[in-house]
Amino acid sequence: MSTPPKTVLHATDEEAEAIRDAVRAADPASLGPRRARADLSHVAGLVALLHDEAVSGPIYDLPRPITPDSVTRWVAEAQAQALAGEGLLFVTLDEAGEVAGYSKITVWPERASAELAGAMRADAQNQGQGGAGAAHTFGWMFETLGVELIGLTAAIDNVRSAKLIEAAGFRPMGEREVTKPDGTVRRSLYWEMIHEEWRQRHRL
Ligand SMILES: CC(C)(COP(=O)(O)OP(=O)(O)OC[C@H]1O[C@@H](n2cnc3c(N)ncnc32)[C@H](O)[C@@H]1OP(=O)(O)O)[C@@H](O)C(=O)NCCC(=O)NCCS
């Protein structure tokens, strides 16, 4: 269960439909090498990845507990969201073809808005890849999906996420409460960026 941004934008029907079309057509290869839309063949790899608390612990919108059943449902829901133009679940594969990371983009087409969550396998963390990959993904979400606003949430103690989010130019907007799939509430840090801020930062 993802939480829409605090700021409420209103897309026209045409804008919302264009975003839905872009989500449906999105090619993971345009985001980076060895990316694929998650499907049921990735469930075992995702379970292995997400079993590690160093990977899944900080993320509020993952199914709990992590089991083959819960991850199968999560992947199937993401496939349905992709067909509706409302979300994407990508895996990153390593050179051996194992699942080494994931990115989940939730889209609210009527609000021209999106959220990103993701994680990398513990052996790939702390090498600067996360910052570079996230910044690239934010640009891709604005430019390829056509959203006008991205909202991001991180656990209060997630120093790495806060650093990479602010390094990418997001504005801190205080704290907010997010609801986990088990119904419990987590206080979180919260940031937003609009497309125009991204364009100015990258002089597009
Ligand atoms: C969050 C995540 C994607 C970041 O990727 P990463 O490759 O590990 O992070 P980076 O190496 O790019 O580091 C990000 C920043 O945090 C800093 N950092 C790392 N560990 C730190 C620590 N213990 N204290 C302070 N800063 C720290 C890095 O120096 C870097 O800042 P810099 O770019 O100014 O040097 C990755 O760690 C991950 O998958 N974590 C588990 C899941 C998660 O938290 N997902 C995000 C939920 S919002």
PDB file of C-alpha atoms and ligand atoms in Angstrom:
ATOM      1  CA  MET A   1       0.000   0.000   0.000  1.00  0.00           C
ATOM      2  CA  SER A   2       1.659   3.198  -1.140  1.00  0.00           C
ATOM      3  CA  THR A   3       0.845   6.679   0.060  1.00  0.00           C
ATOM      4  CA  PRO A   4       0.139   9.451  -2.471  1.00  0.00           C
ATOM      5  CA  PRO A   5       2.044  12.746  -2.213  1.00  0.00           C
ATOM      6  CA  LYS A   6       0.985  15.463   0.235  1.00  0.00           C
ATOM      7  CA  THR A   7       0.705  17.986  -2.593  1.00  0.00           C
ATOM      8  CA  VAL A   8      -2.372  17.392  -4.722  1.00  0.00           C
ATOM      9  CA  LEU A   9      -2.050  18.097  -8.445  1.00  0.00           C
ATOM     10  CA  HIS A  10      -4.994  17.742 -10.813  1.00  0.00           C
ATOM     11  CA  ALA A  11      -4.148  16.330 -14.247  1.00  0.00           C
ATOM     12  CA  THR A  12      -6.523  16.794 -17.149  1.00  0.00           C
ATOM     13  CA  ASP A  13      -8.123  13.612 -18.505  1.00  0.00           C
ATOM     14  CA  GLU A  14      -5.724  13.770 -21.479  1.00  0.00           C
ATOM     15  CA  GLU A  15      -2.675  14.177 -19.230  1.00  0.00           C
ATOM     16  CA  ALA A  16      -3.756  11.285 -17.015  1.00  0.00           C
ATOM     17  CA  GLU A  17      -4.352   9.051 -20.040  1.00  0.00           C
ATOM     18  CA  ALA A  18      -0.928   9.949 -21.495  1.00  0.00           C
ATOM     19  CA  ILE A  19       0.697   8.927 -18.201  1.00  0.00           C
ATOM     20  CA  ARG A  20      -1.228   5.643 -18.146  1.00  0.00           C
ATOM     21  CA  ASP A  21      -0.112   4.940 -21.723  1.00  0.00           C
ATOM     22  CA  ALA A  22       3.519   5.754 -20.865  1.00  0.00           C
ATOM     23  CA  VAL A  23       3.430   3.416 -17.867  1.00  0.00           C
ATOM     24  CA  ARG A  24       1.897   0.597 -19.908  1.00  0.00           C
ATOM     25  CA  ALA A  25       4.511   1.042 -22.652  1.00  0.00           C
ATOM     26  CA  ALA A  26       7.513   1.602 -20.343  1.00  0.00           C
ATOM     27  CA  ASP A  27      10.574  -0.369 -21.413  1.00  0.00           C
ATOM     28  CA  PRO A  28      12.803  -1.333 -18.453  1.00  0.00           C
ATOM     29  CA  ALA A  29      15.829  -1.435 -20.790  1.00  0.00           C
ATOM     30  CA  SER A  30      15.464   2.340 -21.217  1.00  0.00           C
ATOM     31  CA  LEU A  31      16.103   2.696 -17.483  1.00  0.00           C
ATOM     32  CA  GLY A  32      19.307   0.702 -17.404  1.00  0.00           C
ATOM     33  CA  PRO A  33      21.026  -2.566 -18.262  1.00  0.00           C
ATOM     34  CA  ARG A  34      19.772  -5.875 -16.866  1.00  0.00           C
ATOM     35  CA  ARG A  35      16.403  -4.420 -15.847  1.00  0.00           C
ATOM     36  CA  ALA A  36      13.223  -6.394 -16.400  1.00  0.00           C
ATOM     37  CA  ARG A  37       9.574  -6.097 -15.468  1.00  0.00           C
ATOM     38  CA  ALA A  38       9.079  -8.402 -12.514  1.00  0.00           C
ATOM     39  CA  ASP A  39       7.101 -11.528 -13.330  1.00  0.00           C
ATOM     40  CA  LEU A  40       6.411 -14.808 -11.596  1.00  0.00           C
ATOM     41  CA  SER A  41       9.800 -16.200 -12.717  1.00  0.00           C
ATOM     42  CA  HIS A  42      11.427 -13.657 -10.353  1.00  0.00           C
ATOM     43  CA  VAL A  43       9.476 -14.631  -7.232  1.00  0.00           C
ATOM     44  CA  ALA A  44      12.136 -16.952  -5.787  1.00  0.00           C
ATOM     45  CA  GLY A  45      14.853 -14.351  -6.440  1.00  0.00           C
ATOM     46  CA  LEU A  46      12.747 -11.591  -4.867  1.00  0.00           C
ATOM     47  CA  VAL A  47      12.018 -13.737  -1.807  1.00  0.00           C
ATOM     48  CA  ALA A  48      15.764 -14.369  -1.367  1.00  0.00           C
ATOM     49  CA  LEU A  49      16.521 -10.655  -1.829  1.00  0.00           C
ATOM     50  CA  LEU A  50      13.801  -9.384   0.492  1.00  0.00           C
ATOM     51  CA  HIS A  51      14.419 -11.964   3.206  1.00  0.00           C
ATOM     52  CA  ASP A  52      17.467  -9.919   4.154  1.00  0.00           C
ATOM     53  CA  GLU A  53      16.391  -7.240   6.666  1.00  0.00           C
ATOM     54  CA  ALA A  54      19.288  -5.080   5.444  1.00  0.00           C
ATOM     55  CA  VAL A  55      17.366  -4.916   2.171  1.00  0.00           C
ATOM     56  CA  SER A  56      13.672  -4.931   3.118  1.00  0.00           C
ATOM     57  CA  GLY A  57      13.759  -3.601   6.700  1.00  0.00           C
ATOM     58  CA  PRO A  58      13.592   0.117   5.828  1.00  0.00           C
ATOM     59  CA  ILE A  59      10.771  -0.192   3.256  1.00  0.00           C
ATOM     60  CA  TYR A  60       7.190   0.357   4.406  1.00  0.00           C
ATOM     61  CA  ASP A  61       5.160  -0.833   1.419  1.00  0.00           C
ATOM     62  CA  LEU A  62       6.465  -4.400   1.094  1.00  0.00           C
ATOM     63  CA  PRO A  63       4.275  -7.398   1.933  1.00  0.00           C
ATOM     64  CA  ARG A  64       4.914  -8.916   5.373  1.00  0.00           C
ATOM     65  CA  PRO A  65       5.982 -11.525   6.105  1.00  0.00           C
ATOM     66  CA  ILE A  66       8.111 -12.138   3.013  1.00  0.00           C
ATOM     67  CA  THR A  67       7.039 -15.572   1.746  1.00  0.00           C
ATOM     68  CA  PRO A  68       6.680 -17.123  -1.722  1.00  0.00           C
ATOM     69  CA  ASP A  69       2.903 -16.577  -1.413  1.00  0.00           C
ATOM     70  CA  SER A  70       3.051 -12.953  -0.317  1.00  0.00           C
ATOM     71  CA  VAL A  71       5.672 -12.093  -2.950  1.00  0.00           C
ATOM     72  CA  THR A  72       3.692 -13.918  -5.658  1.00  0.00           C
ATOM     73  CA  ARG A  73       0.646 -11.785  -4.769  1.00  0.00           C
ATOM     74  CA  TRP A  74       2.802  -8.631  -4.712  1.00  0.00           C
ATOM     75  CA  VAL A  75       4.217  -9.363  -8.194  1.00  0.00           C
ATOM     76  CA  ALA A  76       0.774 -10.232  -9.585  1.00  0.00           C
ATOM     77  CA  GLU A  77      -0.693  -7.006  -8.128  1.00  0.00           C
ATOM     78  CA  ALA A  78       2.163  -5.042  -9.688  1.00  0.00           C
ATOM     79  CA  GLN A  79       1.451  -6.656 -13.067  1.00  0.00           C
ATOM     80  CA  ALA A  80      -2.196  -5.613 -12.753  1.00  0.00           C
ATOM     81  CA  GLN A  81      -1.124  -2.077 -11.784  1.00  0.00           C
ATOM     82  CA  ALA A  82       1.135  -1.947 -14.855  1.00  0.00           C
ATOM     83  CA  LEU A  83      -1.769  -2.951 -17.113  1.00  0.00           C
ATOM     84  CA  ALA A  84      -3.839  -0.180 -15.548  1.00  0.00           C
ATOM     85  CA  GLY A  85      -0.971   2.284 -16.086  1.00  0.00           C
ATOM     86  CA  GLU A  86      -0.663   2.850 -12.351  1.00  0.00           C
ATOM     87  CA  GLY A  87       2.616   1.228 -11.402  1.00  0.00           C
ATOM     88  CA  LEU A  88       5.746  -0.646 -12.362  1.00  0.00           C
ATOM     89  CA  LEU A  89       7.822  -3.244 -10.579  1.00  0.00           C
ATOM     90  CA  PHE A  90      11.278  -3.721 -12.049  1.00  0.00           C
ATOM     91  CA  VAL A  91      13.998  -6.135 -11.007  1.00  0.00           C
ATOM     92  CA  THR A  92      17.695  -5.590 -11.546  1.00  0.00           C
ATOM     93  CA  LEU A  93      19.568  -8.785 -12.419  1.00  0.00           C
ATOM     94  CA  ASP A  94      23.245  -9.407 -11.744  1.00  0.00           C
ATOM     95  CA  GLU A  95      25.606 -10.913 -14.283  1.00  0.00           C
ATOM     96  CA  ALA A  96      24.553 -14.397 -13.182  1.00  0.00           C
ATOM     97  CA  GLY A  97      20.906 -13.510 -13.794  1.00  0.00           C
ATOM     98  CA  GLU A  98      20.037 -13.419 -10.069  1.00  0.00           C
ATOM     99  CA  VAL A  99      17.734 -10.736  -8.682  1.00  0.00           C
ATOM    100  CA  ALA A 100      20.085  -8.135  -7.179  1.00  0.00           C
ATOM    101  CA  GLY A 101      17.626  -5.296  -6.636  1.00  0.00           C
ATOM    102  CA  TYR A 102      14.174  -3.946  -7.341  1.00  0.00           C
ATOM    103  CA  SER A 103      12.415  -0.653  -8.014  1.00  0.00           C
ATOM    104  CA  LYS A 104       8.725  -0.091  -7.429  1.00  0.00           C
ATOM    105  CA  ILE A 105       7.118   2.933  -8.983  1.00  0.00           C
ATOM    106  CA  THR A 106       3.575   3.785  -7.937  1.00  0.00           C
ATOM    107  CA  VAL A 107       1.743   6.237 -10.171  1.00  0.00           C
ATOM    108  CA  TRP A 108      -1.372   8.321  -9.550  1.00  0.00           C
ATOM    109  CA  PRO A 109      -2.198   9.406 -13.138  1.00  0.00           C
ATOM    110  CA  GLU A 110      -5.101  11.713 -12.129  1.00  0.00           C
ATOM    111  CA  ARG A 111      -2.620  13.573  -9.903  1.00  0.00           C
ATOM    112  CA  ALA A 112       0.299  13.376 -12.397  1.00  0.00           C
ATOM    113  CA  SER A 113       2.266  12.063  -9.427  1.00  0.00           C
ATOM    114  CA  ALA A 114       4.430   9.110  -8.526  1.00  0.00           C
ATOM    115  CA  GLU A 115       6.417   7.519  -5.726  1.00  0.00           C
ATOM    116  CA  LEU A 116       9.569   5.366  -5.895  1.00  0.00           C
ATOM    117  CA  ALA A 117      10.719   2.664  -3.520  1.00  0.00           C
ATOM    118  CA  GLY A 118      13.540   0.221  -3.998  1.00  0.00           C
ATOM    119  CA  ALA A 119      16.498  -1.634  -2.634  1.00  0.00           C
ATOM    120  CA  MET A 120      19.719  -3.296  -3.620  1.00  0.00           C
ATOM    121  CA  ARG A 121      21.248  -6.520  -2.342  1.00  0.00           C
ATOM    122  CA  ALA A 122      23.410  -5.906   0.712  1.00  0.00           C
ATOM    123  CA  ASP A 123      26.664  -6.702  -1.135  1.00  0.00           C
ATOM    124  CA  ALA A 124      25.929  -3.878  -3.594  1.00  0.00           C
ATOM    125  CA  GLN A 125      25.048  -1.246  -0.955  1.00  0.00           C
ATOM    126  CA  ASN A 126      27.343   1.576   0.179  1.00  0.00           C
ATOM    127  CA  GLN A 127      29.254   1.829  -3.091  1.00  0.00           C
ATOM    128  CA  GLY A 128      27.580   4.917  -4.468  1.00  0.00           C
ATOM    129  CA  GLN A 129      25.448   2.907  -6.903  1.00  0.00           C
ATOM    130  CA  GLY A 130      22.211   3.662  -5.067  1.00  0.00           C
ATOM    131  CA  GLY A 131      22.624   7.428  -5.338  1.00  0.00           C
ATOM    132  CA  ALA A 132      23.490   7.290  -9.029  1.00  0.00           C
ATOM    133  CA  GLY A 133      20.735   4.790  -9.826  1.00  0.00           C
ATOM    134  CA  ALA A 134      18.048   6.671  -7.920  1.00  0.00           C
ATOM    135  CA  ALA A 135      18.920  10.011  -9.549  1.00  0.00           C
ATOM    136  CA  HIS A 136      18.719   8.375 -12.974  1.00  0.00           C
ATOM    137  CA  THR A 137      15.360   6.790 -12.096  1.00  0.00           C
ATOM    138  CA  PHE A 138      13.880  10.114 -10.925  1.00  0.00           C
ATOM    139  CA  GLY A 139      14.780  11.696 -14.277  1.00  0.00           C
ATOM    140  CA  TRP A 140      13.329   8.722 -16.123  1.00  0.00           C
ATOM    141  CA  MET A 141      10.064   8.999 -14.176  1.00  0.00           C
ATOM    142  CA  PHE A 142       9.695  12.688 -15.085  1.00  0.00           C
ATOM    143  CA  GLU A 143      10.823  12.375 -18.698  1.00  0.00           C
ATOM    144  CA  THR A 144       9.544   8.930 -19.744  1.00  0.00           C
ATOM    145  CA  LEU A 145       6.405   8.542 -17.638  1.00  0.00           C
ATOM    146  CA  GLY A 146       5.557  12.234 -17.813  1.00  0.00           C
ATOM    147  CA  VAL A 147       4.658  12.728 -14.159  1.00  0.00           C
ATOM    148  CA  GLU A 148       4.849  16.260 -12.751  1.00  0.00           C
ATOM    149  CA  LEU A 149       5.478  15.431  -9.084  1.00  0.00           C
ATOM    150  CA  ILE A 150       7.437  12.762  -7.212  1.00  0.00           C
ATOM    151  CA  GLY A 151       6.929  12.209  -3.475  1.00  0.00           C
ATOM    152  CA  LEU A 152       9.392  10.128  -1.456  1.00  0.00           C
ATOM    153  CA  THR A 153       9.253   8.625   1.985  1.00  0.00           C
ATOM    154  CA  ALA A 154      12.030   7.163   4.135  1.00  0.00           C
ATOM    155  CA  ALA A 155      12.261   5.782   7.642  1.00  0.00           C
ATOM    156  CA  ILE A 156      13.356   8.463  10.119  1.00  0.00           C
ATOM    157  CA  ASP A 157      16.707   6.722  10.680  1.00  0.00           C
ATOM    158  CA  ASN A 158      17.434   5.926   7.009  1.00  0.00           C
ATOM    159  CA  VAL A 159      20.449   8.233   6.679  1.00  0.00           C
ATOM    160  CA  ARG A 160      21.565   6.824   3.321  1.00  0.00           C
ATOM    161  CA  SER A 161      18.178   7.390   1.702  1.00  0.00           C
ATOM    162  CA  ALA A 162      17.881  10.909   3.121  1.00  0.00           C
ATOM    163  CA  LYS A 163      21.328  11.772   1.755  1.00  0.00           C
ATOM    164  CA  LEU A 164      20.715  10.448  -1.711  1.00  0.00           C
ATOM    165  CA  ILE A 165      17.225  11.993  -1.908  1.00  0.00           C
ATOM    166  CA  GLU A 166      18.505  15.453  -0.913  1.00  0.00           C
ATOM    167  CA  ALA A 167      21.560  15.091  -3.178  1.00  0.00           C
ATOM    168  CA  ALA A 168      19.100  14.561  -6.049  1.00  0.00           C
ATOM    169  CA  GLY A 169      17.447  17.887  -5.211  1.00  0.00           C
ATOM    170  CA  PHE A 170      14.263  16.868  -3.393  1.00  0.00           C
ATOM    171  CA  ARG A 171      12.754  19.384  -0.941  1.00  0.00           C
ATOM    172  CA  PRO A 172      12.359  18.114   2.633  1.00  0.00           C
ATOM    173  CA  MET A 173       8.704  18.492   3.681  1.00  0.00           C
ATOM    174  CA  GLY A 174       8.816  17.320   7.260  1.00  0.00           C
ATOM    175  CA  GLU A 175       7.402  14.064   8.467  1.00  0.00           C
ATOM    176  CA  ARG A 176       4.326  12.052   7.627  1.00  0.00           C
ATOM    177  CA  GLU A 177       2.687   8.850   8.733  1.00  0.00           C
ATOM    178  CA  VAL A 178       2.539   5.947   6.282  1.00  0.00           C
ATOM    179  CA  THR A 179       0.508   2.774   6.702  1.00  0.00           C
ATOM    180  CA  LYS A 180       2.194  -0.582   6.259  1.00  0.00           C
ATOM    181  CA  PRO A 181       0.302  -3.459   4.626  1.00  0.00           C
ATOM    182  CA  ASP A 182      -0.253  -4.977   8.099  1.00  0.00           C
ATOM    183  CA  GLY A 183      -2.113  -1.800   9.124  1.00  0.00           C
ATOM    184  CA  THR A 184       0.563  -0.445  11.448  1.00  0.00           C
ATOM    185  CA  VAL A 185       1.657   3.141  11.030  1.00  0.00           C
ATOM    186  CA  ARG A 186       5.246   4.315  10.583  1.00  0.00           C
ATOM    187  CA  ARG A 187       6.426   7.909  11.050  1.00  0.00           C
ATOM    188  CA  SER A 188       8.593   8.803   8.094  1.00  0.00           C
ATOM    189  CA  LEU A 189      10.598  11.603   6.559  1.00  0.00           C
ATOM    190  CA  TYR A 190       9.022  13.039   3.439  1.00  0.00           C
ATOM    191  CA  TRP A 191      10.281  14.903   0.341  1.00  0.00           C
ATOM    192  CA  GLU A 192       8.874  16.167  -2.935  1.00  0.00           C
ATOM    193  CA  MET A 193      10.162  17.470  -6.253  1.00  0.00           C
ATOM    194  CA  ILE A 194       8.232  18.824  -9.235  1.00  0.00           C
ATOM    195  CA  HIS A 195       9.249  18.285 -12.848  1.00  0.00           C
ATOM    196  CA  GLU A 196      10.162  21.964 -13.313  1.00  0.00           C
ATOM    197  CA  GLU A 197      12.631  21.803 -10.420  1.00  0.00           C
ATOM    198  CA  TRP A 198      14.208  18.749 -12.063  1.00  0.00           C
ATOM    199  CA  ARG A 199      14.406  20.533 -15.445  1.00  0.00           C
ATOM    200  CA  GLN A 200      16.050  23.596 -13.931  1.00  0.00           C
ATOM    201  CA  ARG A 201      18.537  21.489 -12.010  1.00  0.00           C
ATOM    202  CA  HIS A 202      19.483  19.610 -15.167  1.00  0.00           C
ATOM    203  CA  ARG A 203      19.023  22.658 -17.467  1.00  0.00           C
ATOM    204  CA  LEU A 204      16.642  20.753 -19.723  1.00  0.00           C
TER     205      LEU A 204
HETATM  206  C1  LIG B   1      19.104   3.055   0.157  1.00  0.00           C
HETATM  207  C2  LIG B   1      20.034   2.427  -0.876  1.00  0.00           C
HETATM  208  C3  LIG B   1      19.280   2.268  -2.220  1.00  0.00           C
HETATM  209  C4  LIG B   1      21.181   3.423  -1.067  1.00  0.00           C
HETATM  210  O1  LIG B   1      22.080   2.890  -1.983  1.00  0.00           O
HETATM  211  P1  LIG B   1      23.641   2.757  -1.624  1.00  0.00           P
HETATM  212  O2  LIG B   1      24.366   2.443  -2.878  1.00  0.00           O
HETATM  213  O3  LIG B   1      23.788   1.845  -0.465  1.00  0.00           O
HETATM  214  O4  LIG B   1      23.971   4.215  -1.152  1.00  0.00           O
HETATM  215  P2  LIG B   1      25.159   5.138  -1.566  1.00  0.00           P
HETATM  216  O5  LIG B   1      26.462   4.382  -1.449  1.00  0.00           O
HETATM  217  O6  LIG B   1      24.827   5.824  -2.866  1.00  0.00           O
HETATM  218  O7  LIG B   1      25.125   6.162  -0.349  1.00  0.00           O
HETATM  219  C5  LIG B   1      24.126   7.149  -0.201  1.00  0.00           C
HETATM  220  C6  LIG B   1      24.699   8.249   0.675  1.00  0.00           C
HETATM  221  O8  LIG B   1      24.656   7.845   2.047  1.00  0.00           O
HETATM  222  C7  LIG B   1      25.935   8.046   2.626  1.00  0.00           C
HETATM  223  N1  LIG B   1      26.086   7.075   3.713  1.00  0.00           N
HETATM  224  C8  LIG B   1      26.214   5.742   3.619  1.00  0.00           C
HETATM  225  N2  LIG B   1      26.254   5.197   4.842  1.00  0.00           N
HETATM  226  C9  LIG B   1      26.143   6.212   5.712  1.00  0.00           C
HETATM  227  C10 LIG B   1      26.134   6.299   7.147  1.00  0.00           C
HETATM  228  N3  LIG B   1      26.203   5.210   7.901  1.00  0.00           N
HETATM  229  N4  LIG B   1      26.024   7.508   7.712  1.00  0.00           N
HETATM  230  C11 LIG B   1      25.932   8.623   6.937  1.00  0.00           C
HETATM  231  N5  LIG B   1      25.938   8.601   5.597  1.00  0.00           N
HETATM  232  C12 LIG B   1      26.037   7.407   4.995  1.00  0.00           C
HETATM  233  C13 LIG B   1      26.891   7.879   1.476  1.00  0.00           C
HETATM  234  O9  LIG B   1      28.158   8.482   1.744  1.00  0.00           O
HETATM  235  C14 LIG B   1      26.167   8.576   0.377  1.00  0.00           C
HETATM  236  O10 LIG B   1      26.262   9.980   0.501  1.00  0.00           O
HETATM  237  P3  LIG B   1      27.197  10.814  -0.495  1.00  0.00           P
HETATM  238  O11 LIG B   1      26.641  10.548  -1.868  1.00  0.00           O
HETATM  239  O12 LIG B   1      27.020  12.201  -0.026  1.00  0.00           O
HETATM  240  O13 LIG B   1      28.563  10.242  -0.330  1.00  0.00           O
HETATM  241  C15 LIG B   1      20.602   1.061  -0.441  1.00  0.00           C
HETATM  242  O14 LIG B   1      21.458   1.239   0.668  1.00  0.00           O
HETATM  243  C16 LIG B   1      19.533   0.066  -0.060  1.00  0.00           C
HETATM  244  O15 LIG B   1      19.063  -0.688  -0.908  1.00  0.00           O
HETATM  245  N6  LIG B   1      19.165   0.050   1.246  1.00  0.00           N
HETATM  246  C17 LIG B   1      18.143  -0.846   1.774  1.00  0.00           C
HETATM  247  C18 LIG B   1      16.727  -0.454   1.349  1.00  0.00           C
HETATM  248  C19 LIG B   1      16.408   1.003   1.506  1.00  0.00           C
HETATM  249  O16 LIG B   1      16.720   1.644   2.485  1.00  0.00           O
HETATM  250  N7  LIG B   1      15.717   1.531   0.484  1.00  0.00           N
HETATM  251  C20 LIG B   1      15.287   2.908   0.426  1.00  0.00           C
HETATM  252  C21 LIG B   1      13.996   3.081   1.129  1.00  0.00           C
HETATM  253  S1  LIG B   1      13.497   4.819   1.057  1.00  0.00           S
END
